């Protein structure tokens, strides 16, 4: 056994998910346990999870946990060694983890301070004979955990905080300091104070032994105002203790061999059959590269650039299928694009997991023109399916795709097309490059083979987290 790790988070696949955070928290324990780490995950017992409490063992009780009784229940659930924080006054409600029918829960500061408080207590005192060597906090919901631990005396326990999305910072008014059990003397710019109030994410960033985010490029970007969204100075001040570790994808679910029209590496006839089926499904015929977009339709994702670049791409022989939903104006723009290019461009507004699998199976390229992208998943699905990614050079996109250039083509390592900056000019040029590459079947086949050989599973990420834990414990 290499060490004990308590992961503290508000989401975890397959139990509760609103975003990529849940995938990471759910995937890491299995991958790290296989490498010899003893992993536990602490989650709030939301209403939907309370049914799981039967059969779990009560291992800890606090009579007054921010206004009611809190108890920690331990057990093995869905393959995870889980600690559920059961505090009905905070979590037993109809609605999502962060919001109900009327918007954000009014007591989110207390709800997630409670989770963090209990995590710090477990780290100091242990539960049922188990005490972690590492406390790993995820995002603002767990941000106070390293802070409580630091202020109470962490002993030998080391702390890590991972930033999955810097946009959510866990703001609370300064008047809540005492109620949130935070020491008054820590209210200063180098400590808890954040633009006159409090931010649980900042609290974690200034007190954790190490900071990680979900890609090396995003780690560097976060130190700049355009990306750090107010926290750039806090992160830059700790630059020597910041690292980026890419997420993985679930290669059991994202497996071209397992698709209805399936194919493996080297079986490009299978992929061609998937392309034929896809074109038939959408009633399109595309002589050049068939591109897809599978995305939330928002400005972050650069979707607004498509109307400027797709007409030239279509004129050069390309085609496009868009699957997504989001901003109504962008949904309208996508429908207009399809209407202007019948037989070449198709759009499906909505969320459709099964269709997304058919799209990655049958398409030649996936477009990801994001303005920022902490890690990004669809470019990794593209690699795995030989559906070459065309990506903006930002965040995890820059870290996962090797752009075609004379040097990378000569070395035989290119896996896609990378452009910079995120604007219509650079994006349009990238699509022109894609058309040229597609016209050279040997080169294209080489790039597909490179892409499909690129490791995107969790093993690599887990090894990086394991190495970080080991360094902290050394
Ligand atoms: P983000 O979390 O910022 O939306 P990611 O690329 O990290 O972006 O993850 C998005 C996930 O959601 C991917 O798994 C993608 O395939 C999926 N997805 C997004 N939109 C749709 C959709 N309309 N239908 C099916 N899957 C979608």
Short mmCIF file of C-alpha atoms and ligand atoms in Angstrom, two decimals:
data_model
loop_
_atom_site.label_atom_id
_atom_site.label_comp_id
_atom_site.label_asym_id
_atom_site.label_seq_id
_atom_site.Cartn_x
_atom_site.Cartn_y
_atom_site.Cartn_z
CA UNK A 1 0.00 0.00 0.00
CA UNK A 2 1.47 3.34 -1.10
CA UNK A 3 -0.70 5.58 1.05
CA UNK A 4 -4.25 6.54 2.02
CA UNK A 5 -6.08 9.27 0.12
CA UNK A 6 -9.35 11.00 1.03
CA UNK A 7 -10.92 12.59 -2.03
CA UNK A 8 -13.50 15.27 -1.12
CA UNK A 9 -15.99 16.38 -3.73
CA UNK A 10 -19.58 17.32 -4.44
CA UNK A 11 -20.02 14.95 -7.42
CA UNK A 12 -18.86 11.47 -8.34
CA UNK A 13 -19.77 9.17 -11.26
CA UNK A 14 -21.96 7.08 -11.22
CA UNK A 15 -23.73 8.53 -8.17
CA UNK A 16 -24.17 12.23 -8.93
CA UNK A 17 -22.99 14.25 -11.91
CA UNK A 18 -23.41 17.71 -13.38
CA UNK A 19 -20.04 17.96 -15.17
CA UNK A 20 -16.54 16.63 -15.82
CA UNK A 21 -15.60 16.95 -12.14
CA UNK A 22 -17.76 13.89 -11.45
CA UNK A 23 -15.93 11.82 -14.08
CA UNK A 24 -12.55 12.56 -12.52
CA UNK A 25 -13.69 11.91 -8.94
CA UNK A 26 -15.35 8.65 -10.01
CA UNK A 27 -12.55 7.34 -12.23
CA UNK A 28 -9.48 8.10 -10.14
CA UNK A 29 -10.16 5.78 -7.15
CA UNK A 30 -10.29 2.65 -9.31
CA UNK A 31 -7.23 3.59 -11.34
CA UNK A 32 -5.22 4.59 -8.26
CA UNK A 33 -6.33 1.58 -6.22
CA UNK A 34 -4.97 -0.62 -8.99
CA UNK A 35 -1.64 1.16 -8.48
CA UNK A 36 -1.63 0.41 -4.75
CA UNK A 37 -3.33 3.44 -3.19
CA UNK A 38 -6.02 3.12 -0.52
CA UNK A 39 -8.73 5.49 -1.77
CA UNK A 40 -11.89 6.86 -0.10
CA UNK A 41 -14.33 9.41 -1.47
CA UNK A 42 -16.32 11.75 0.81
CA UNK A 43 -19.58 13.03 -0.71
CA UNK A 44 -22.72 14.75 0.64
CA UNK A 45 -25.68 12.39 1.01
CA UNK A 46 -28.04 14.25 -1.31
CA UNK A 47 -31.67 13.08 -1.32
CA UNK A 48 -31.06 10.74 -4.27
CA UNK A 49 -28.16 9.08 -2.38
CA UNK A 50 -29.98 8.54 0.92
CA UNK A 51 -31.30 5.16 -0.24
CA UNK A 52 -27.65 4.02 -0.28
CA UNK A 53 -27.26 4.70 3.45
CA UNK A 54 -28.98 1.41 4.33
CA UNK A 55 -26.24 -1.12 4.80
CA UNK A 56 -23.58 1.49 5.44
CA UNK A 57 -21.97 1.82 8.86
CA UNK A 58 -22.14 4.96 10.97
CA UNK A 59 -18.52 5.89 11.72
CA UNK A 60 -18.75 9.45 13.02
CA UNK A 61 -21.33 11.91 14.38
CA UNK A 62 -21.28 15.65 15.02
CA UNK A 63 -24.40 16.86 16.90
CA UNK A 64 -24.17 20.42 15.61
CA UNK A 65 -22.86 20.49 12.09
CA UNK A 66 -23.83 23.94 10.84
CA UNK A 67 -27.36 23.74 12.30
CA UNK A 68 -28.19 20.06 12.62
CA UNK A 69 -26.76 16.62 13.16
CA UNK A 70 -24.19 15.32 10.71
CA UNK A 71 -23.08 11.71 10.55
CA UNK A 72 -20.57 9.98 8.33
CA UNK A 73 -21.60 6.63 6.89
CA UNK A 74 -19.01 4.27 5.41
CA UNK A 75 -19.43 1.46 2.93
CA UNK A 76 -18.69 0.11 -0.49
CA UNK A 77 -21.08 1.43 -3.15
CA UNK A 78 -20.83 0.84 -6.91
CA UNK A 79 -17.22 -0.26 -6.57
CA UNK A 80 -16.21 2.82 -4.56
CA UNK A 81 -15.10 2.99 -0.92
CA UNK A 82 -17.47 5.74 0.03
CA UNK A 83 -17.94 8.04 3.00
CA UNK A 84 -21.34 9.72 2.80
CA UNK A 85 -21.97 12.81 4.90
CA UNK A 86 -25.59 12.48 6.00
CA UNK A 87 -26.85 15.86 7.19
CA UNK A 88 -30.51 16.12 6.18
CA UNK A 89 -30.81 19.80 7.15
CA UNK A 90 -28.20 20.57 4.45
CA UNK A 91 -28.61 17.94 1.72
CA UNK A 92 -31.97 16.16 1.90
CA UNK A 93 -33.81 18.37 -0.62
CA UNK A 94 -35.59 18.10 -3.93
CA UNK A 95 -33.33 19.55 -6.64
CA UNK A 96 -29.74 19.54 -7.86
CA UNK A 97 -26.53 19.49 -5.82
CA UNK A 98 -26.17 23.30 -5.97
CA UNK A 99 -29.57 24.65 -6.80
CA UNK A 100 -33.28 24.09 -6.47
CA UNK A 101 -36.31 25.43 -8.31
CA UNK A 102 -35.56 29.01 -7.21
CA UNK A 103 -31.87 29.05 -8.16
CA UNK A 104 -28.72 28.42 -6.09
CA UNK A 105 -29.41 27.07 -2.59
CA UNK A 106 -29.27 30.06 -0.24
CA UNK A 107 -27.05 28.18 2.21
CA UNK A 108 -24.44 26.82 -0.22
CA UNK A 109 -21.62 28.38 1.86
CA UNK A 110 -22.75 26.40 4.93
CA UNK A 111 -23.54 23.23 2.92
CA UNK A 112 -20.07 22.94 1.47
CA UNK A 113 -18.26 24.36 4.48
CA UNK A 114 -19.83 21.43 6.35
CA UNK A 115 -18.47 18.94 3.82
CA UNK A 116 -15.03 20.54 4.10
CA UNK A 117 -15.18 20.69 7.89
CA UNK A 118 -15.91 16.99 8.15
CA UNK A 119 -13.13 16.20 5.65
CA UNK A 120 -10.64 18.12 7.78
CA UNK A 121 -11.85 16.34 10.93
CA UNK A 122 -11.42 12.95 9.29
CA UNK A 123 -7.95 13.96 8.14
CA UNK A 124 -6.97 15.00 11.69
CA UNK A 125 -8.64 12.27 13.70
CA UNK A 126 -9.44 9.42 11.33
CA UNK A 127 -12.66 7.41 11.16
CA UNK A 128 -13.10 3.74 12.02
CA UNK A 129 -9.34 3.24 12.26
CA UNK A 130 -8.65 4.87 8.87
CA UNK A 131 -6.84 8.18 8.54
CA UNK A 132 -5.65 9.62 5.23
CA UNK A 133 -2.09 10.61 4.40
CA UNK A 134 -3.42 12.91 1.66
CA UNK A 135 -6.57 15.02 1.57
CA UNK A 136 -7.49 15.75 -2.06
CA UNK A 137 -10.07 18.54 -2.43
CA UNK A 138 -11.92 19.19 -5.69
CA UNK A 139 -13.12 22.65 -6.74
CA UNK A 140 -14.76 25.33 -4.59
CA UNK A 141 -17.10 22.89 -2.85
CA UNK A 142 -14.14 21.34 -1.01
CA UNK A 143 -11.98 24.48 -0.92
CA UNK A 144 -12.32 25.10 2.82
CA UNK A 145 -11.06 21.59 3.65
CA UNK A 146 -7.32 22.35 3.22
CA UNK A 147 -7.94 25.69 4.98
CA UNK A 148 -9.57 24.17 8.09
CA UNK A 149 -6.80 21.60 8.22
CA UNK A 150 -4.06 24.22 7.88
CA UNK A 151 -5.60 26.44 10.59
CA UNK A 152 -6.17 23.53 12.99
CA UNK A 153 -2.73 21.97 12.40
CA UNK A 154 -2.41 19.47 9.58
CA UNK A 155 0.18 17.25 11.26
CA UNK A 156 1.63 14.90 8.68
CA UNK A 157 -1.41 15.09 6.35
CA UNK A 158 -0.68 16.66 2.97
CA UNK A 159 -3.32 18.50 0.94
CA UNK A 160 -4.02 18.90 -2.78
CA UNK A 161 -6.69 21.02 -4.45
CA UNK A 162 -7.73 20.43 -8.05
CA UNK A 163 -9.34 23.19 -10.11
CA UNK A 164 -11.78 21.77 -12.66
CA UNK A 165 -13.41 25.11 -13.46
CA UNK A 166 -12.05 28.42 -12.18
CA UNK A 167 -15.30 30.19 -13.09
CA UNK A 168 -17.00 28.86 -9.94
CA UNK A 169 -15.24 30.34 -6.92
CA UNK A 170 -17.53 29.70 -3.93
CA UNK A 171 -18.21 33.28 -2.91
CA UNK A 172 -19.60 34.22 0.52
CA UNK A 173 -19.86 37.54 2.39
CA UNK A 174 -17.16 38.42 4.93
CA UNK A 175 -19.84 38.61 7.63
CA UNK A 176 -20.05 34.78 7.50
CA UNK A 177 -16.46 34.23 8.75
CA UNK A 178 -17.47 33.18 12.27
CA UNK A 179 -20.50 31.15 11.17
CA UNK A 180 -18.26 29.25 8.74
CA UNK A 181 -15.82 28.57 11.61
CA UNK A 182 -13.00 30.52 9.97
CA UNK A 183 -10.43 32.27 12.20
CA UNK A 184 -10.85 36.07 12.12
CA UNK A 185 -7.09 36.66 11.89
CA UNK A 186 -7.02 34.91 8.50
CA UNK A 187 -9.11 37.66 6.91
CA UNK A 188 -6.40 39.48 4.95
CA UNK A 189 -5.40 39.62 1.25
CA UNK A 190 -2.76 36.89 1.62
CA UNK A 191 -5.34 34.67 3.36
CA UNK A 192 -9.09 34.36 3.08
CA UNK A 193 -10.06 37.88 1.95
CA UNK A 194 -11.25 38.01 -1.69
CA UNK A 195 -12.46 41.33 -3.11
CA UNK A 196 -13.91 42.21 0.27
CA UNK A 197 -15.62 38.85 0.79
CA UNK A 198 -14.70 35.18 0.96
CA UNK A 199 -14.03 32.57 -1.69
CA UNK A 200 -13.79 28.92 -0.68
CA UNK A 201 -11.75 28.23 -3.83
CA UNK A 202 -9.24 30.91 -2.90
CA UNK A 203 -9.10 29.48 0.63
CA UNK A 204 -8.06 26.14 -0.83
CA UNK A 205 -5.60 27.69 -3.26
CA UNK A 206 -3.72 29.59 -0.54
CA UNK A 207 -3.62 26.76 2.01
CA UNK A 208 -3.20 23.49 0.06
CA UNK A 209 0.26 21.96 -0.23
CA UNK A 210 -0.25 21.54 -3.97
CA UNK A 211 -2.57 22.86 -6.68
CA UNK A 212 -3.48 20.93 -9.79
CA UNK A 213 -5.72 21.66 -12.73
CA UNK A 214 -6.87 19.45 -15.57
CA UNK A 215 -4.22 20.24 -18.19
CA UNK A 216 -0.69 21.68 -18.18
CA UNK A 217 -1.58 24.47 -20.62
CA UNK A 218 -4.63 25.50 -18.55
CA UNK A 219 -2.34 25.59 -15.49
CA UNK A 220 -0.19 28.21 -17.21
CA UNK A 221 -3.20 30.06 -18.62
CA UNK A 222 -4.78 30.39 -15.15
CA UNK A 223 -1.98 32.75 -14.13
CA UNK A 224 -3.26 35.30 -16.68
CA UNK A 225 -6.27 37.57 -16.13
CA UNK A 226 -8.23 36.40 -19.21
CA UNK A 227 -8.35 32.88 -17.79
CA UNK A 228 -7.83 33.29 -14.02
CA UNK A 229 -11.01 35.37 -13.58
CA UNK A 230 -9.72 37.19 -10.51
CA UNK A 231 -7.65 34.34 -9.05
CA UNK A 232 -4.69 34.70 -11.48
CA UNK A 233 -2.51 36.47 -8.86
CA UNK A 234 -3.28 33.85 -6.21
CA UNK A 235 -2.26 31.03 -8.54
CA UNK A 236 0.77 32.86 -9.96
CA UNK A 237 2.05 33.47 -6.42
CA UNK A 238 2.15 29.68 -5.95
CA UNK A 239 3.43 28.86 -9.45
CA UNK A 240 6.08 26.45 -8.17
CA UNK A 241 3.35 24.34 -6.58
CA UNK A 242 0.93 24.25 -9.51
CA UNK A 243 0.76 21.46 -12.04
CA UNK A 244 -1.59 20.31 -14.77
CA UNK A 245 -2.71 16.68 -15.08
CA UNK A 246 -4.92 15.79 -18.03
CA UNK A 247 -8.18 13.93 -17.54
CA UNK A 248 -8.66 10.58 -19.23
CA UNK A 249 -11.68 9.12 -20.99
CA UNK A 250 -13.52 5.92 -20.14
CA UNK A 251 -12.12 3.63 -22.82
CA UNK A 252 -14.69 0.94 -22.04
CA UNK A 253 -17.50 3.29 -23.06
CA UNK A 254 -15.56 5.06 -25.80
CA UNK A 255 -14.36 2.08 -27.77
CA UNK A 256 -14.62 1.96 -31.60
CA UNK A 257 -14.55 -1.86 -31.52
CA UNK A 258 -17.72 -1.91 -29.41
CA UNK A 259 -19.79 0.39 -31.65
CA UNK A 260 -22.75 -0.94 -33.71
CA UNK A 261 -20.74 -0.32 -36.87
CA UNK A 262 -17.41 -1.02 -35.21
CA UNK A 263 -13.78 -1.00 -36.20
CA UNK A 264 -10.36 -1.42 -34.61
CA UNK A 265 -6.99 0.15 -35.31
CA UNK A 266 -5.96 -0.81 -38.84
CA UNK A 267 -9.56 -1.67 -39.81
CA UNK A 268 -10.35 1.49 -41.71
CA UNK A 269 -12.83 -0.39 -43.91
CA UNK A 270 -14.99 -0.63 -40.77
CA UNK A 271 -14.70 3.12 -40.27
CA UNK A 272 -15.64 3.71 -43.92
CA UNK A 273 -18.80 1.62 -43.38
CA UNK A 274 -19.65 3.74 -40.34
CA UNK A 275 -19.21 6.87 -42.52
CA UNK A 276 -21.58 5.52 -45.16
CA UNK A 277 -24.18 4.72 -42.50
CA UNK A 278 -23.85 8.18 -40.97
CA UNK A 279 -24.20 10.02 -44.30
CA UNK A 280 -27.28 7.93 -45.07
CA UNK A 281 -28.78 8.72 -41.66
CA UNK A 282 -28.42 12.48 -42.27
CA UNK A 283 -29.06 12.45 -46.02
CA UNK A 284 -25.75 14.07 -46.88
CA UNK A 285 -23.02 13.33 -49.41
CA UNK A 286 -19.55 14.70 -48.77
CA UNK A 287 -16.64 14.31 -51.21
CA UNK A 288 -14.08 15.87 -48.85
CA UNK A 289 -13.67 15.52 -45.07
CA UNK A 290 -16.86 15.04 -43.03
CA UNK A 291 -16.52 17.07 -39.82
CA UNK A 292 -18.63 16.98 -36.65
CA UNK A 293 -19.24 19.23 -33.67
CA UNK A 294 -20.57 17.63 -30.45
CA UNK A 295 -20.81 20.40 -27.92
CA UNK A 296 -22.69 22.78 -25.73
CA UNK A 297 -23.52 25.62 -28.09
CA UNK A 298 -21.86 28.54 -26.33
CA UNK A 299 -19.33 31.26 -27.06
CA UNK A 300 -16.77 29.44 -24.86
CA UNK A 301 -16.81 26.67 -27.45
CA UNK A 302 -16.28 29.08 -30.40
CA UNK A 303 -19.52 27.92 -32.06
CA UNK A 304 -20.17 31.49 -33.24
CA UNK A 305 -17.19 31.11 -35.61
CA UNK A 306 -18.78 28.30 -37.64
CA UNK A 307 -21.00 30.48 -39.89
CA UNK A 308 -17.88 32.41 -40.96
CA UNK A 309 -15.78 29.39 -41.92
CA UNK A 310 -18.14 26.61 -43.02
CA UNK A 311 -19.20 28.07 -46.41
CA UNK A 312 -15.58 27.97 -47.70
CA UNK A 313 -15.11 24.51 -46.17
CA UNK A 314 -18.20 23.24 -47.97
CA UNK A 315 -17.04 24.86 -51.23
CA UNK A 316 -13.77 22.94 -50.84
CA UNK A 317 -15.67 19.65 -50.55
CA UNK A 318 -16.20 19.40 -46.79
CA UNK A 319 -19.35 18.62 -44.85
CA UNK A 320 -20.52 19.12 -41.26
CA UNK A 321 -22.90 17.59 -38.75
CA UNK A 322 -23.55 19.56 -35.55
CA UNK A 323 -25.00 17.95 -32.42
CA UNK A 324 -25.58 20.29 -29.52
CA UNK A 325 -27.80 22.61 -27.56
CA UNK A 326 -27.38 25.81 -25.63
CA UNK A 327 -27.55 29.48 -26.55
CA UNK A 328 -30.77 29.98 -28.59
CA UNK A 329 -29.04 32.43 -30.95
CA UNK A 330 -26.35 29.86 -31.73
CA UNK A 331 -28.95 27.11 -32.15
CA UNK A 332 -30.63 29.37 -34.73
CA UNK A 333 -27.32 30.07 -36.46
CA UNK A 334 -26.64 26.33 -36.74
CA UNK A 335 -30.09 25.70 -38.24
CA UNK A 336 -29.48 28.51 -40.74
CA UNK A 337 -26.13 26.97 -41.69
CA UNK A 338 -27.78 23.64 -42.43
CA UNK A 339 -30.56 25.32 -44.42
CA UNK A 340 -27.98 27.17 -46.53
CA UNK A 341 -26.07 23.96 -47.35
CA UNK A 342 -28.56 21.14 -47.90
CA UNK A 343 -26.96 17.77 -48.48
CA UNK A 344 -23.69 18.98 -46.92
CA UNK A 345 -24.47 20.40 -43.49
CA UNK A 346 -26.90 18.89 -40.98
CA UNK A 347 -27.84 19.96 -37.46
CA UNK A 348 -29.44 18.13 -34.57
CA UNK A 349 -30.38 20.33 -31.61
CA UNK A 350 -30.50 18.35 -28.38
CA UNK A 351 -28.45 16.02 -26.18
CA UNK A 352 -28.07 12.51 -27.60
CA UNK A 353 -25.37 10.22 -26.24
CA UNK A 354 -26.04 7.36 -28.70
CA UNK A 355 -25.92 9.70 -31.69
CA UNK A 356 -22.64 11.16 -30.45
CA UNK A 357 -21.14 7.65 -30.66
CA UNK A 358 -22.33 7.26 -34.26
CA UNK A 359 -20.88 10.66 -35.11
CA UNK A 360 -17.44 9.86 -33.73
CA UNK A 361 -17.52 6.48 -35.47
CA UNK A 362 -18.40 7.77 -38.92
CA UNK A 363 -16.86 11.23 -39.20
CA UNK A 364 -13.39 12.15 -40.47
CA UNK A 365 -12.76 15.10 -38.17
CA UNK A 366 -14.11 16.73 -34.99
CA UNK A 367 -14.00 20.52 -34.67
CA UNK A 368 -13.25 22.08 -31.25
CA UNK A 369 -12.63 25.82 -31.73
CA UNK A 370 -12.87 26.72 -28.01
CA UNK A 371 -11.80 30.06 -26.58
CA UNK A 372 -10.82 28.28 -23.35
CA UNK A 373 -10.96 24.58 -22.53
CA UNK A 374 -9.63 23.35 -19.15
CA UNK A 375 -9.25 19.80 -20.52
CA UNK A 376 -11.93 18.89 -23.07
CA UNK A 377 -13.15 15.41 -23.88
CA UNK A 378 -14.39 15.40 -27.46
CA UNK A 379 -10.93 15.85 -28.96
CA UNK A 380 -9.89 12.72 -27.03
CA UNK A 381 -12.87 10.74 -28.33
CA UNK A 382 -11.80 11.94 -31.79
CA UNK A 383 -8.27 10.60 -31.31
CA UNK A 384 -9.56 7.25 -30.16
CA UNK A 385 -11.91 6.91 -33.14
CA UNK A 386 -9.45 8.11 -35.80
CA UNK A 387 -11.69 11.18 -36.20
CA UNK A 388 -8.96 13.77 -36.44
CA UNK A 389 -9.35 16.75 -34.08
CA UNK A 390 -9.20 20.30 -35.42
CA UNK A 391 -8.65 22.32 -32.25
CA UNK A 392 -7.82 25.78 -30.96
CA UNK A 393 -4.48 25.90 -29.18
CA UNK A 394 -5.78 26.37 -25.65
CA UNK A 395 -5.91 24.38 -22.40
CA UNK A 396 -6.22 20.62 -22.74
CA UNK A 397 -6.77 20.88 -26.50
CA UNK A 398 -3.19 22.12 -26.92
CA UNK A 399 -1.93 19.31 -24.67
CA UNK A 400 -3.64 16.37 -26.39
CA UNK A 401 -3.45 17.06 -30.14
CA UNK A 402 -0.22 17.15 -32.16
CA UNK A 403 -0.92 19.60 -34.96
CA UNK A 404 0.11 18.79 -38.50
CA UNK A 405 3.17 20.84 -39.48
CA UNK A 406 6.07 20.08 -41.80
CA UNK A 407 8.06 18.99 -38.74
CA UNK A 408 5.41 16.73 -37.16
CA UNK A 409 4.47 15.23 -40.53
CA UNK A 410 8.13 14.52 -41.31
CA UNK A 411 8.48 12.88 -37.90
CA UNK A 412 5.26 10.93 -38.51
CA UNK A 413 3.60 12.01 -35.25
CA UNK A 414 0.80 14.43 -36.21
CA UNK A 415 -2.69 13.58 -34.90
CA UNK A 416 -4.78 16.58 -35.99
CA UNK A 417 -4.80 20.26 -36.87
CA UNK A 418 -4.10 22.95 -34.24
CA UNK A 419 -4.76 26.64 -34.77
CA UNK A 420 -4.16 29.89 -32.92
CA UNK A 421 -5.65 32.32 -32.09
CA UNK A 422 -9.33 31.35 -31.75
CA UNK A 423 -10.70 33.47 -34.60
CA UNK A 424 -12.33 32.90 -37.98
CA UNK A 425 -9.13 33.56 -39.93
CA UNK A 426 -7.05 30.92 -38.14
CA UNK A 427 -9.97 28.47 -37.96
CA UNK A 428 -10.65 28.87 -41.69
CA UNK A 429 -7.01 28.19 -42.50
CA UNK A 430 -7.09 25.11 -40.30
CA UNK A 431 -10.06 23.76 -42.25
CA UNK A 432 -8.27 24.44 -45.56
CA UNK A 433 -5.33 22.45 -44.16
CA UNK A 434 -7.71 19.64 -43.20
CA UNK A 435 -8.99 19.47 -46.78
CA UNK A 436 -5.40 19.22 -48.10
CA UNK A 437 -4.44 16.49 -45.63
CA UNK A 438 -7.59 14.50 -46.45
CA UNK A 439 -6.70 14.62 -50.14
CA UNK A 440 -3.52 12.62 -49.41
CA UNK A 441 -4.82 9.16 -48.40
CA UNK A 442 -1.45 7.82 -47.21
CA UNK A 443 -0.82 10.83 -45.03
CA UNK A 444 -4.39 10.72 -43.68
CA UNK A 445 -4.12 7.04 -42.84
CA UNK A 446 -0.84 7.71 -41.04
CA UNK A 447 -2.43 10.48 -38.97
CA UNK A 448 -5.41 8.26 -38.12
CA UNK A 449 -3.07 5.53 -36.94
CA UNK A 450 -1.12 8.05 -34.84
CA UNK A 451 -4.36 9.36 -33.32
CA UNK A 452 -5.75 5.93 -32.50
CA UNK A 453 -2.45 4.97 -30.88
CA UNK A 454 -2.45 8.03 -28.63
CA UNK A 455 -3.17 6.95 -25.02
CA UNK A 456 -6.30 8.68 -23.67
CA UNK A 457 -7.31 6.27 -20.86
CA UNK A 458 -7.19 7.04 -17.16
CA UNK A 459 -4.00 5.03 -16.51
CA UNK A 460 -1.72 7.91 -17.54
CA UNK A 461 -3.60 10.46 -15.43
CA UNK A 462 -3.71 8.14 -12.43
CA UNK A 463 0.04 7.55 -12.66
CA UNK A 464 0.58 11.34 -12.62
CA UNK A 465 -1.65 11.82 -9.55
CA UNK A 466 0.11 8.89 -7.89
CA UNK A 467 3.52 10.45 -8.58
CA UNK A 468 2.32 13.75 -7.13
CA UNK A 469 1.02 12.06 -3.96
CA UNK A 470 4.34 10.23 -3.58
CA UNK A 471 6.32 13.44 -3.97
CA UNK A 472 4.20 15.13 -1.29
CA UNK A 473 4.65 12.21 1.11
CA UNK A 474 8.41 11.90 0.54
P1 LIG B 1 -17.74 20.73 -21.27
O1 LIG B 1 -17.63 19.92 -20.01
O2 LIG B 1 -17.11 22.09 -21.19
O3 LIG B 1 -19.12 20.79 -21.85
P2 LIG B 1 -16.14 18.58 -22.43
O4 LIG B 1 -15.60 18.38 -23.80
O5 LIG B 1 -15.17 18.47 -21.29
O6 LIG B 1 -16.87 19.99 -22.42
O7 LIG B 1 -17.29 17.53 -22.14
C1 LIG B 1 -18.51 17.58 -22.86
C2 LIG B 1 -19.14 16.20 -22.82
O8 LIG B 1 -20.52 16.30 -23.14
C3 LIG B 1 -18.56 15.24 -23.84
O9 LIG B 1 -18.65 13.94 -23.32
C4 LIG B 1 -19.49 15.43 -25.04
O10 LIG B 1 -19.49 14.31 -25.89
C5 LIG B 1 -20.81 15.58 -24.34
N1 LIG B 1 -21.81 16.34 -25.10
C6 LIG B 1 -21.88 17.68 -25.23
N2 LIG B 1 -22.98 18.02 -25.95
C7 LIG B 1 -23.60 16.87 -26.29
C8 LIG B 1 -24.81 16.55 -27.02
N3 LIG B 1 -25.55 17.50 -27.54
N4 LIG B 1 -25.15 15.26 -27.15
C9 LIG B 1 -24.38 14.28 -26.62
N5 LIG B 1 -23.26 14.51 -25.91
C10 LIG B 1 -22.85 15.79 -25.74
#
